[in-house]
mmCIF file with all atom_site columns, C-alpha atoms in Angstrom:
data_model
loop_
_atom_site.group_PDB
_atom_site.id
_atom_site.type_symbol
_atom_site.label_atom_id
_atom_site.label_alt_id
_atom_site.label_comp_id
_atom_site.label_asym_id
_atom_site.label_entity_id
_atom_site.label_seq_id
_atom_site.pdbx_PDB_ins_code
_atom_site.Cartn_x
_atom_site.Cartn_y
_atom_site.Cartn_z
_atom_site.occupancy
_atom_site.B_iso_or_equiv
_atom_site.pdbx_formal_charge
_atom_site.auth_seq_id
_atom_site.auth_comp_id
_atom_site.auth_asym_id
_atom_site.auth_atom_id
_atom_site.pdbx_PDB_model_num
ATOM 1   C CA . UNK A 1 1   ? 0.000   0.000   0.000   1.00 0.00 ? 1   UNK A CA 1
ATOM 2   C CA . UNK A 1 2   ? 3.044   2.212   0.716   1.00 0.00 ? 2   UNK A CA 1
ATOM 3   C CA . UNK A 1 3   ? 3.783   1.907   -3.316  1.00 0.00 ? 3   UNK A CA 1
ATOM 4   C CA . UNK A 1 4   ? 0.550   3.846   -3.852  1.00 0.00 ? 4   UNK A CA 1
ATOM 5   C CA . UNK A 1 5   ? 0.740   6.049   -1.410  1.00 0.00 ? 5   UNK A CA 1
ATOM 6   C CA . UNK A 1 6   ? 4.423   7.151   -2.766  1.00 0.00 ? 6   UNK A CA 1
ATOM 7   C CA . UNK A 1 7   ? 3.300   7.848   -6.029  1.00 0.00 ? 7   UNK A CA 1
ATOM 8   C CA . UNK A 1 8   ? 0.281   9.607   -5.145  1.00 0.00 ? 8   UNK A CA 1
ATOM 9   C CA . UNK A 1 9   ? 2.323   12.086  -2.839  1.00 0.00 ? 9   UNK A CA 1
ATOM 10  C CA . UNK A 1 10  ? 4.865   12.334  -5.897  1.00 0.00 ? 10  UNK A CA 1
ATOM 11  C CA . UNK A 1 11  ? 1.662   13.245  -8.294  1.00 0.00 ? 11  UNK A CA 1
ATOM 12  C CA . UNK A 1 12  ? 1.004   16.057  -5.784  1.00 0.00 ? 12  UNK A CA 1
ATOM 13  C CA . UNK A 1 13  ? 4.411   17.266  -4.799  1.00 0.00 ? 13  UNK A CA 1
ATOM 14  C CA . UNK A 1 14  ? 5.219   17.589  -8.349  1.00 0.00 ? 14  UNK A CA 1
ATOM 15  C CA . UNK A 1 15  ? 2.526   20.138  -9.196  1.00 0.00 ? 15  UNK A CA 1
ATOM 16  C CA . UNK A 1 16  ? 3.810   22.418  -6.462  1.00 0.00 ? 16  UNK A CA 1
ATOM 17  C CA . UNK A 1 17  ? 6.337   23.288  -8.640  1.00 0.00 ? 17  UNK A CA 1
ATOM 18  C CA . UNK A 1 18  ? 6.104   25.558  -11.792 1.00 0.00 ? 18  UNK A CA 1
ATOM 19  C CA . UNK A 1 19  ? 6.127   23.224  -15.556 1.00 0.00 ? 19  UNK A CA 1
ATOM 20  C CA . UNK A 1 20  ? 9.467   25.141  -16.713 1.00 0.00 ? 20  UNK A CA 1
ATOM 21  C CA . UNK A 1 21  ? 11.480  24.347  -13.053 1.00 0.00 ? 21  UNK A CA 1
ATOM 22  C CA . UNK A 1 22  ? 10.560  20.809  -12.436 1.00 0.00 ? 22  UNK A CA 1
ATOM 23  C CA . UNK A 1 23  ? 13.767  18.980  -13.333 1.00 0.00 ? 23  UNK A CA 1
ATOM 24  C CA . UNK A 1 24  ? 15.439  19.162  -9.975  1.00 0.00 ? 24  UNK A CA 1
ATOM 25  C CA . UNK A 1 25  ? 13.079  17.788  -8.188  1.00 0.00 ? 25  UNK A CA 1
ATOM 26  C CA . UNK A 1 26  ? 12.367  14.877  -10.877 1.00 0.00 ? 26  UNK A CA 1
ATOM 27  C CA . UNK A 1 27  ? 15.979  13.976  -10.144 1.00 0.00 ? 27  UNK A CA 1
ATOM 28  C CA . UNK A 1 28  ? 15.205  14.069  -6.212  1.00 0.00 ? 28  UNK A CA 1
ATOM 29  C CA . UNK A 1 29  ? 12.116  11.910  -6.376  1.00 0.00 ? 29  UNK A CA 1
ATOM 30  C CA . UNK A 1 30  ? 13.818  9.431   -8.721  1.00 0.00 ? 30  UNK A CA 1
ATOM 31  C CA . UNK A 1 31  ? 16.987  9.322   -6.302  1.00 0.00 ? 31  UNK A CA 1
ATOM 32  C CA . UNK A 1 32  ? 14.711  8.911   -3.314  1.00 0.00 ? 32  UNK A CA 1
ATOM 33  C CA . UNK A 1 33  ? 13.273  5.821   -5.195  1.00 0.00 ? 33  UNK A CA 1
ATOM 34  C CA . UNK A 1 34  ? 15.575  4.318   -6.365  1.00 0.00 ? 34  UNK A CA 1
ATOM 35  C CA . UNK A 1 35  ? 16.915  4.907   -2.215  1.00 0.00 ? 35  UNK A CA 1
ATOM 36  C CA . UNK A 1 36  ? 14.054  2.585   -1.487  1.00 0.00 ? 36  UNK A CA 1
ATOM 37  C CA . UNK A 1 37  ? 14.904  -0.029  -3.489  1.00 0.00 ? 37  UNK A CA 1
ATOM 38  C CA . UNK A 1 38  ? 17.896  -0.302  -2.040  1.00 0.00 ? 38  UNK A CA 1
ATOM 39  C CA . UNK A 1 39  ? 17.340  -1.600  1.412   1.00 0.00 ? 39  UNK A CA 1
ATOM 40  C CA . UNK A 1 40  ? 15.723  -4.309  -0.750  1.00 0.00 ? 40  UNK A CA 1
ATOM 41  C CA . UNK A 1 41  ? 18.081  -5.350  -2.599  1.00 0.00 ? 41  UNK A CA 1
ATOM 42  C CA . UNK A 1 42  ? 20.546  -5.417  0.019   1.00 0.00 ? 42  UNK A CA 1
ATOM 43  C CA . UNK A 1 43  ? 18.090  -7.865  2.219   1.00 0.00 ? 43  UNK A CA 1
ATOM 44  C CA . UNK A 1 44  ? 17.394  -10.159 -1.002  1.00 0.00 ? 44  UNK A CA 1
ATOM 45  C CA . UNK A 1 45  ? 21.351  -10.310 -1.943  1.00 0.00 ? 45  UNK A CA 1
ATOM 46  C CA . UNK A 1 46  ? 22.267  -11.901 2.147   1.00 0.00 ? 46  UNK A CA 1
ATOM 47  C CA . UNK A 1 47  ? 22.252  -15.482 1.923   1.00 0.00 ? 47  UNK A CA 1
ATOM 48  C CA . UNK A 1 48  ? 20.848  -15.833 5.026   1.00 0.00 ? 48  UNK A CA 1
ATOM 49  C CA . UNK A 1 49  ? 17.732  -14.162 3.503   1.00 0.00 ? 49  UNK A CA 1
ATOM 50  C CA . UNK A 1 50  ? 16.655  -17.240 1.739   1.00 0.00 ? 50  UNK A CA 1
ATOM 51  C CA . UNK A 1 51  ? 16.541  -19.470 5.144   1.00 0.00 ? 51  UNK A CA 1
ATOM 52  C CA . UNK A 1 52  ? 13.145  -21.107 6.175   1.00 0.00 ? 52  UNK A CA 1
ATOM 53  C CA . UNK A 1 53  ? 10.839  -18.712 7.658   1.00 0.00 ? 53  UNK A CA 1
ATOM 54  C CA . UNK A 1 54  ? 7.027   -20.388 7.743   1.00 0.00 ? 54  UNK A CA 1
ATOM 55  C CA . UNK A 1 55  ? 5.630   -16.920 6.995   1.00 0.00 ? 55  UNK A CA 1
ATOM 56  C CA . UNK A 1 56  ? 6.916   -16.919 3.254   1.00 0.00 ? 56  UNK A CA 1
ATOM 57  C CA . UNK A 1 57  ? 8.333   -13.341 3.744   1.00 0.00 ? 57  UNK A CA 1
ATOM 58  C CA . UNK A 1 58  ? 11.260  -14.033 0.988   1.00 0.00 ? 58  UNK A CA 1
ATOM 59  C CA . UNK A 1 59  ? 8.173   -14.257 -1.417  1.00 0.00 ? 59  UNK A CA 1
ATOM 60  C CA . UNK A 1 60  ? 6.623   -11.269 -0.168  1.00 0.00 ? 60  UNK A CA 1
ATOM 61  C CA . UNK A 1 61  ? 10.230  -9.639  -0.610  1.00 0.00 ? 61  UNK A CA 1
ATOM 62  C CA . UNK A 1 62  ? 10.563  -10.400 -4.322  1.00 0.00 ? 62  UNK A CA 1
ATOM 63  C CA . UNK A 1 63  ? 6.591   -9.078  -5.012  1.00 0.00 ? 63  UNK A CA 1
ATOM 64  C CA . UNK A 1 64  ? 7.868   -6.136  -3.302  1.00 0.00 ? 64  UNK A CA 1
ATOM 65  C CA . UNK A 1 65  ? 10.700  -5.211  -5.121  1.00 0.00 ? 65  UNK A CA 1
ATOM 66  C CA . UNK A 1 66  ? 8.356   -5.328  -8.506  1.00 0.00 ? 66  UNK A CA 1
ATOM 67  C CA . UNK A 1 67  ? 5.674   -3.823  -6.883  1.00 0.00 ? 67  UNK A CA 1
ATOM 68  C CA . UNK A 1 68  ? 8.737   -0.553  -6.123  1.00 0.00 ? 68  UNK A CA 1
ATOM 69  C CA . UNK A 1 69  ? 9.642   -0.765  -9.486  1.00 0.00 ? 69  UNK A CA 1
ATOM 70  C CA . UNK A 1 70  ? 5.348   -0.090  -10.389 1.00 0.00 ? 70  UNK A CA 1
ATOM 71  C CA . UNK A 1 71  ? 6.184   2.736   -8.222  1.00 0.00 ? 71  UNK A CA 1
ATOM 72  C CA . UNK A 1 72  ? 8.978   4.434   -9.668  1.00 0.00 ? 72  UNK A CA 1
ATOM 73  C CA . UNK A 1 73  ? 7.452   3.778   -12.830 1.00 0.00 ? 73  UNK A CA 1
ATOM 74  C CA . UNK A 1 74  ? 4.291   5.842   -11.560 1.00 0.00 ? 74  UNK A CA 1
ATOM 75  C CA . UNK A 1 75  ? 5.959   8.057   -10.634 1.00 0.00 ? 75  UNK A CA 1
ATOM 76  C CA . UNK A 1 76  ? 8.389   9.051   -13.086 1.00 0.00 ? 76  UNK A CA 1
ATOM 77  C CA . UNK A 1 77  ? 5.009   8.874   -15.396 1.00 0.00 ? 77  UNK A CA 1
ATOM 78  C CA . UNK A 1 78  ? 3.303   11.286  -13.186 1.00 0.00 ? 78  UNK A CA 1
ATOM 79  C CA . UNK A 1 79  ? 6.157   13.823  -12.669 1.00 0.00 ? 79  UNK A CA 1
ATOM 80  C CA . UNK A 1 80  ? 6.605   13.629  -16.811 1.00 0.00 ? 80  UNK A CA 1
ATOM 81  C CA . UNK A 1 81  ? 3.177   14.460  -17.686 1.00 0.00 ? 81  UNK A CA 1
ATOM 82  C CA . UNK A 1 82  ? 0.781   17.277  -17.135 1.00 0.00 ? 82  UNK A CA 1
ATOM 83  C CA . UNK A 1 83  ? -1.980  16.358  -17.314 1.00 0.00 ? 83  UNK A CA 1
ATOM 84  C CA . UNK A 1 84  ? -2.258  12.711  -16.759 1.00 0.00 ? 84  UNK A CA 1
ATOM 85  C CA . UNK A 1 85  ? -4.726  10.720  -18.735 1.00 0.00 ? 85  UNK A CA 1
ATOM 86  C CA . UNK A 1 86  ? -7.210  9.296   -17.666 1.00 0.00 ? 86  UNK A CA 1
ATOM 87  C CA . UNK A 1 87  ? -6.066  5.885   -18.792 1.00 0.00 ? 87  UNK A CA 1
ATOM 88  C CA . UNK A 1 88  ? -3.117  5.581   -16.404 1.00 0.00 ? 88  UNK A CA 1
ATOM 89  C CA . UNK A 1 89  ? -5.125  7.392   -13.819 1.00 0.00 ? 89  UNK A CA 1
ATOM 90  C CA . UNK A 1 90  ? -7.312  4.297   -14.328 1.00 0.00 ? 90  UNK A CA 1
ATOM 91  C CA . UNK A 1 91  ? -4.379  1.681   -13.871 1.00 0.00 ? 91  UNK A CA 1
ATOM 92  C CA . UNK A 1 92  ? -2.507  3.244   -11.324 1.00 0.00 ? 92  UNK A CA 1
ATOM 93  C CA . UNK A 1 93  ? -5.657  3.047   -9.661  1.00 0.00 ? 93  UNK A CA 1
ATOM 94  C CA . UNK A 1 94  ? -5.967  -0.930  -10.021 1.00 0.00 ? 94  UNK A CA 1
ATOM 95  C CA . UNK A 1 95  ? -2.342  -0.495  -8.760  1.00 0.00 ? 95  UNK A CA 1
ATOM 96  C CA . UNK A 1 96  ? -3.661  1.066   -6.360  1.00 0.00 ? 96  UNK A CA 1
ATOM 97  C CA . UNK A 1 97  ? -5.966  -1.826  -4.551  1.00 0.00 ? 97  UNK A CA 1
ATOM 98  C CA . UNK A 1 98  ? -3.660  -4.554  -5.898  1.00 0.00 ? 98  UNK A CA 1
ATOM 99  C CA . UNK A 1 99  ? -1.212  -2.753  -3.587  1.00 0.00 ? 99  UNK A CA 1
ATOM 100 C CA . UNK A 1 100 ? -3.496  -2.717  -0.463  1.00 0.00 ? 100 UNK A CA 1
ATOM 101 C CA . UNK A 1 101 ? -4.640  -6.529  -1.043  1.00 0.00 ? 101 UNK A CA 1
ATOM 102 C CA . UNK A 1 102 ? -0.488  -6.889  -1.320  1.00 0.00 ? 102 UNK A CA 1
ATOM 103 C CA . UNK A 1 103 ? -0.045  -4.777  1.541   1.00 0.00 ? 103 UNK A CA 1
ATOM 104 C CA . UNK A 1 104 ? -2.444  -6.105  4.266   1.00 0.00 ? 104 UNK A CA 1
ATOM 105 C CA . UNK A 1 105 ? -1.199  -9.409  3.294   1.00 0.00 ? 105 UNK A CA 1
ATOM 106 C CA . UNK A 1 106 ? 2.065   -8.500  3.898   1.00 0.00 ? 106 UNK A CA 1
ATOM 107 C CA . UNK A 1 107 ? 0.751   -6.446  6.933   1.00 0.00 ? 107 UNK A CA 1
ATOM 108 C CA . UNK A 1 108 ? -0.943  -10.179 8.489   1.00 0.00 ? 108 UNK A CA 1
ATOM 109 C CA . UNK A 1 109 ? 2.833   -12.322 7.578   1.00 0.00 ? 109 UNK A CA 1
ATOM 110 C CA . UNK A 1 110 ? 4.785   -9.849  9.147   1.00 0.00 ? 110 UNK A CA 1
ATOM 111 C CA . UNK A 1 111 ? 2.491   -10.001 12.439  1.00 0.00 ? 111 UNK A CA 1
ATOM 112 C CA . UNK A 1 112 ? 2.760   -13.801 12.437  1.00 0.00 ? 112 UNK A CA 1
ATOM 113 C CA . UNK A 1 113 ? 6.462   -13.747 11.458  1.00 0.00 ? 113 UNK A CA 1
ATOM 114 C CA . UNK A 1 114 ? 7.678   -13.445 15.146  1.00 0.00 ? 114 UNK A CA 1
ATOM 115 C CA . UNK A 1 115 ? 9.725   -17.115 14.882  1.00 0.00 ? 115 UNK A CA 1
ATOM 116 C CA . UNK A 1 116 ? 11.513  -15.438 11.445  1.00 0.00 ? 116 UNK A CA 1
ATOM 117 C CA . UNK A 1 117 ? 13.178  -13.201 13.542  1.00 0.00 ? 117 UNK A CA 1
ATOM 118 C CA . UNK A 1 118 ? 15.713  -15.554 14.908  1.00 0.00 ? 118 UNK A CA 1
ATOM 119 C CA . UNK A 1 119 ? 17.616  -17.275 11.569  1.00 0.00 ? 119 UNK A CA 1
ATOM 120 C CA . UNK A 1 120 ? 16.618  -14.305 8.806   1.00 0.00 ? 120 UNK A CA 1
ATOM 121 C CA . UNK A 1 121 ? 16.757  -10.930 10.976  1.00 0.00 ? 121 UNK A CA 1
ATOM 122 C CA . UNK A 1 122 ? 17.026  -8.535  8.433   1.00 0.00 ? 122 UNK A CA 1
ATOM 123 C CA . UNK A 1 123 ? 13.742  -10.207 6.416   1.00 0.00 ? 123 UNK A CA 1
ATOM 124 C CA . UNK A 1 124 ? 11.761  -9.886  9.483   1.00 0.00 ? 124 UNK A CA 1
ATOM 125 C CA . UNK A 1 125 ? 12.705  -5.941  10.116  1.00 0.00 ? 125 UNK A CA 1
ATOM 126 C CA . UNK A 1 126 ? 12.539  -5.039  6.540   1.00 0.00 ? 126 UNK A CA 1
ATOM 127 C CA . UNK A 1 127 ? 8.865   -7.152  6.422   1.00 0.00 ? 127 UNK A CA 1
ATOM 128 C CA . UNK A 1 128 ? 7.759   -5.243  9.931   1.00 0.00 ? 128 UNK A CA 1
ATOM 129 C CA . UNK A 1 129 ? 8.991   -1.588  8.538   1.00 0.00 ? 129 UNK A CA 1
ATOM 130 C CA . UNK A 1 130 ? 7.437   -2.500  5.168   1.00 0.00 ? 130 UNK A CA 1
ATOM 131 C CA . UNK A 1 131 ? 3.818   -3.234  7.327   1.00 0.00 ? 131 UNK A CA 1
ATOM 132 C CA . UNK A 1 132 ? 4.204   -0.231  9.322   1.00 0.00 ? 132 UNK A CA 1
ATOM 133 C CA . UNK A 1 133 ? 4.674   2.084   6.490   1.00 0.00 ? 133 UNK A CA 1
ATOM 134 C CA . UNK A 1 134 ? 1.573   0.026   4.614   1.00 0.00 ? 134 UNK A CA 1
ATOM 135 C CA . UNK A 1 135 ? -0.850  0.954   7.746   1.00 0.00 ? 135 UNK A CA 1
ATOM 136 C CA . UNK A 1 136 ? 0.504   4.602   8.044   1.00 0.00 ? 136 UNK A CA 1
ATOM 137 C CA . UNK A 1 137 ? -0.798  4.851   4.153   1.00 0.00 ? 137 UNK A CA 1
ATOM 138 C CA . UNK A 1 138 ? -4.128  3.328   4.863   1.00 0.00 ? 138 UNK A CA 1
ATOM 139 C CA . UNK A 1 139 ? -4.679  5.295   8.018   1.00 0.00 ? 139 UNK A CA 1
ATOM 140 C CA . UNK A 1 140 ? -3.656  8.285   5.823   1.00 0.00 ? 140 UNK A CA 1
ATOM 141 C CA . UNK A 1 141 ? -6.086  7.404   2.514   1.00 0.00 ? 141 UNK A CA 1
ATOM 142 C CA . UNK A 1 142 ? -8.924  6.660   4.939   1.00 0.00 ? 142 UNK A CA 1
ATOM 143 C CA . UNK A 1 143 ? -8.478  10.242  6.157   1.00 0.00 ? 143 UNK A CA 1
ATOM 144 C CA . UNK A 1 144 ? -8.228  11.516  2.327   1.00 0.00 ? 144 UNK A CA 1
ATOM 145 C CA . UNK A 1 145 ? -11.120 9.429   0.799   1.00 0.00 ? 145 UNK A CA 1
ATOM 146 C CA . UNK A 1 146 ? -14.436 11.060  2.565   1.00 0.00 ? 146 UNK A CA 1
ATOM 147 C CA . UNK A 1 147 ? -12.693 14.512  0.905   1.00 0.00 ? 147 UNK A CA 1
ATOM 148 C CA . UNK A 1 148 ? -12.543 12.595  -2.361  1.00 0.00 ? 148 UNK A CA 1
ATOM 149 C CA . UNK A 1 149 ? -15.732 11.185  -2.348  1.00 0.00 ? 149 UNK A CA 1
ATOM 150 C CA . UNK A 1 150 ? -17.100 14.933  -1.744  1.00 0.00 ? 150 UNK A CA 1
ATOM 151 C CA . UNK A 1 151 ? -15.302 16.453  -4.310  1.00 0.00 ? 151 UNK A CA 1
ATOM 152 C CA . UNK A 1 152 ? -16.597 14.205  -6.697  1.00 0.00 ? 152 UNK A CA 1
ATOM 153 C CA . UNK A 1 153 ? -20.485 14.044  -5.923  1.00 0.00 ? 153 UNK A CA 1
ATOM 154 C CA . UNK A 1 154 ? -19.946 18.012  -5.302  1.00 0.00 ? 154 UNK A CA 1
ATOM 155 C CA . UNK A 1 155 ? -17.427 19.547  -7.295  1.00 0.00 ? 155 UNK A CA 1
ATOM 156 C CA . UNK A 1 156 ? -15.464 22.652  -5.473  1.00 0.00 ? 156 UNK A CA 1
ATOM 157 C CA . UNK A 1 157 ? -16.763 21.692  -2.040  1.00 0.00 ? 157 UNK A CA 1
ATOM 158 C CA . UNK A 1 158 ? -14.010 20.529  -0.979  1.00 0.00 ? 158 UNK A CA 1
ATOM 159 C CA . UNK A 1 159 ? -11.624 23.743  -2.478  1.00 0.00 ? 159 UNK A CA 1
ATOM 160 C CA . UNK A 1 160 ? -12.729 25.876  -4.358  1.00 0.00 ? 160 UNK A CA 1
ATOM 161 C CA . UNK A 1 161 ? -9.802  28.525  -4.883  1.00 0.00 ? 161 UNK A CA 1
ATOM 162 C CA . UNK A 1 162 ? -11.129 31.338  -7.572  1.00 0.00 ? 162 UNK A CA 1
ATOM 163 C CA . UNK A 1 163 ? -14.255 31.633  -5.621  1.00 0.00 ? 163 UNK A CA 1
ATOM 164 C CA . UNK A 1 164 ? -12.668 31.125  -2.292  1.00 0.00 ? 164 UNK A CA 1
ATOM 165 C CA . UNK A 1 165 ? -14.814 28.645  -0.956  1.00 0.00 ? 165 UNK A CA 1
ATOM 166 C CA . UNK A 1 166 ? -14.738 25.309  0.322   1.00 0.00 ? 166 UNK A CA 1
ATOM 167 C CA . UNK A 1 167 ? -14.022 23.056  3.485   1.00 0.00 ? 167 UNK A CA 1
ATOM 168 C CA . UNK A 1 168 ? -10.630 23.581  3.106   1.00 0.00 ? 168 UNK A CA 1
ATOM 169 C CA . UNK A 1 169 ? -9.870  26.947  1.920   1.00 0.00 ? 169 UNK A CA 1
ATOM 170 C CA . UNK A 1 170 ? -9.322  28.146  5.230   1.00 0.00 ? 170 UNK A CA 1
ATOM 171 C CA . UNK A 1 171 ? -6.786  26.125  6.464   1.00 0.00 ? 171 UNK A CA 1
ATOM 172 C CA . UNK A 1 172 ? -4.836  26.020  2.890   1.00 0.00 ? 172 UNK A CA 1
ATOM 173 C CA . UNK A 1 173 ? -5.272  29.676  2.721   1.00 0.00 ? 173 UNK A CA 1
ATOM 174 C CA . UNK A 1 174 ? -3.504  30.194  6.263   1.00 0.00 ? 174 UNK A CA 1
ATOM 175 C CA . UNK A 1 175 ? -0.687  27.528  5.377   1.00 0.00 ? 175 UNK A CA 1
ATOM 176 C CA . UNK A 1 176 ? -0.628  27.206  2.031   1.00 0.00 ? 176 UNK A CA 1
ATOM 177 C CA . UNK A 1 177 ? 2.003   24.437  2.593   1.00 0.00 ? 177 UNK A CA 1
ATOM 178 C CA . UNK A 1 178 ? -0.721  22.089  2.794   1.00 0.00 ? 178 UNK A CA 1
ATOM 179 C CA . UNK A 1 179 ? -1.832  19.925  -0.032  1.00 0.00 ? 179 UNK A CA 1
ATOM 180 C CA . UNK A 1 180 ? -5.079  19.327  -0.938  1.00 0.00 ? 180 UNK A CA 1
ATOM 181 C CA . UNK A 1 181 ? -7.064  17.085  -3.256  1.00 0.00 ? 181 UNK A CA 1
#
């Protein structure tokens, strides 16, 4: 779930910036992903990695190096294009929920993976961090999606910034740090 959550913060954080001036952070975000690979890669290469764990959290290691290289895909695509059609909107969305069924699965292995800690340590600690990060995205998307679902059955509710209007105009016109729909 953490994949989609990335690339979704990347789709916003890249409009912050003007069209002409966006190459600098381009190279950031693709650095910082390719930084989270990494870790990955370094657990999957340890020989020790590939020692019996009953929770199958080698498995879930390999789906989640592909599933990081969906997201720096993603979002390479979505710091590249302006606007986005709606056809990769539409699979990054099935991405999307192929990531959370990926991620609470992972989320459940990890839990039960308590025995794997002893004979493949860094499995188990890259597997717990990897379930921590996937409930800190679905705590934050449950938070987002009542905003989304407003916005779409009432268009501009939500922000509204030529009329100044909306739930959240006040607090994104006092900090305009924060990101909104």
């Amino acid at each position: 779930m953490w994949w989609y959550t990335f690339a979704h913060v990347v789709y916003h954080l890249i409009r912050w910036f003007p069209k002409n001036n966006r190459l600098k952070i381009r190279i950031v975000i693709v650095l910082f992903s390719f930084g989270l690979l990494f870790p990955q890669l370094f657990v999957l290469s340890r020989e020790h990695s590939t020692r019996y764990c009953g929770q199958h959290l080698f498995d879930f290691l390999i789906v989640s190096i592909v599933f990081t290289f969906f997201m720096i895909g993603f979002s390479f695509i979505f710091s590249l294009m302006d606007p986005v059609p709606w056809e990769v909107k539409l699979a990054f969305h099935i991405f999307g929920v192929i990531a959370f069924v990926m991620g609470l699965t992972l989320t459940v292995f990890a839990s039960l993976a308590v025995d794997c800690r002893n004979n493949t340590l860094e499995l188990y600690y890259l597997s717990v961090s990897a379930a921590v990060l996937t409930v800190t995205s679905f705590a934050f998307l449950m938070v987002m999606i009542p905003f989304w679902l407003l916005n779409y059955f009432f268009p501009n509710s939500v922000l509204n910034r030529k009329e100044r209007t909306g739930v959240c105009y006040e607090p994104t016109a006092c900090c305009s740090c924060l990101w909104h729909i």
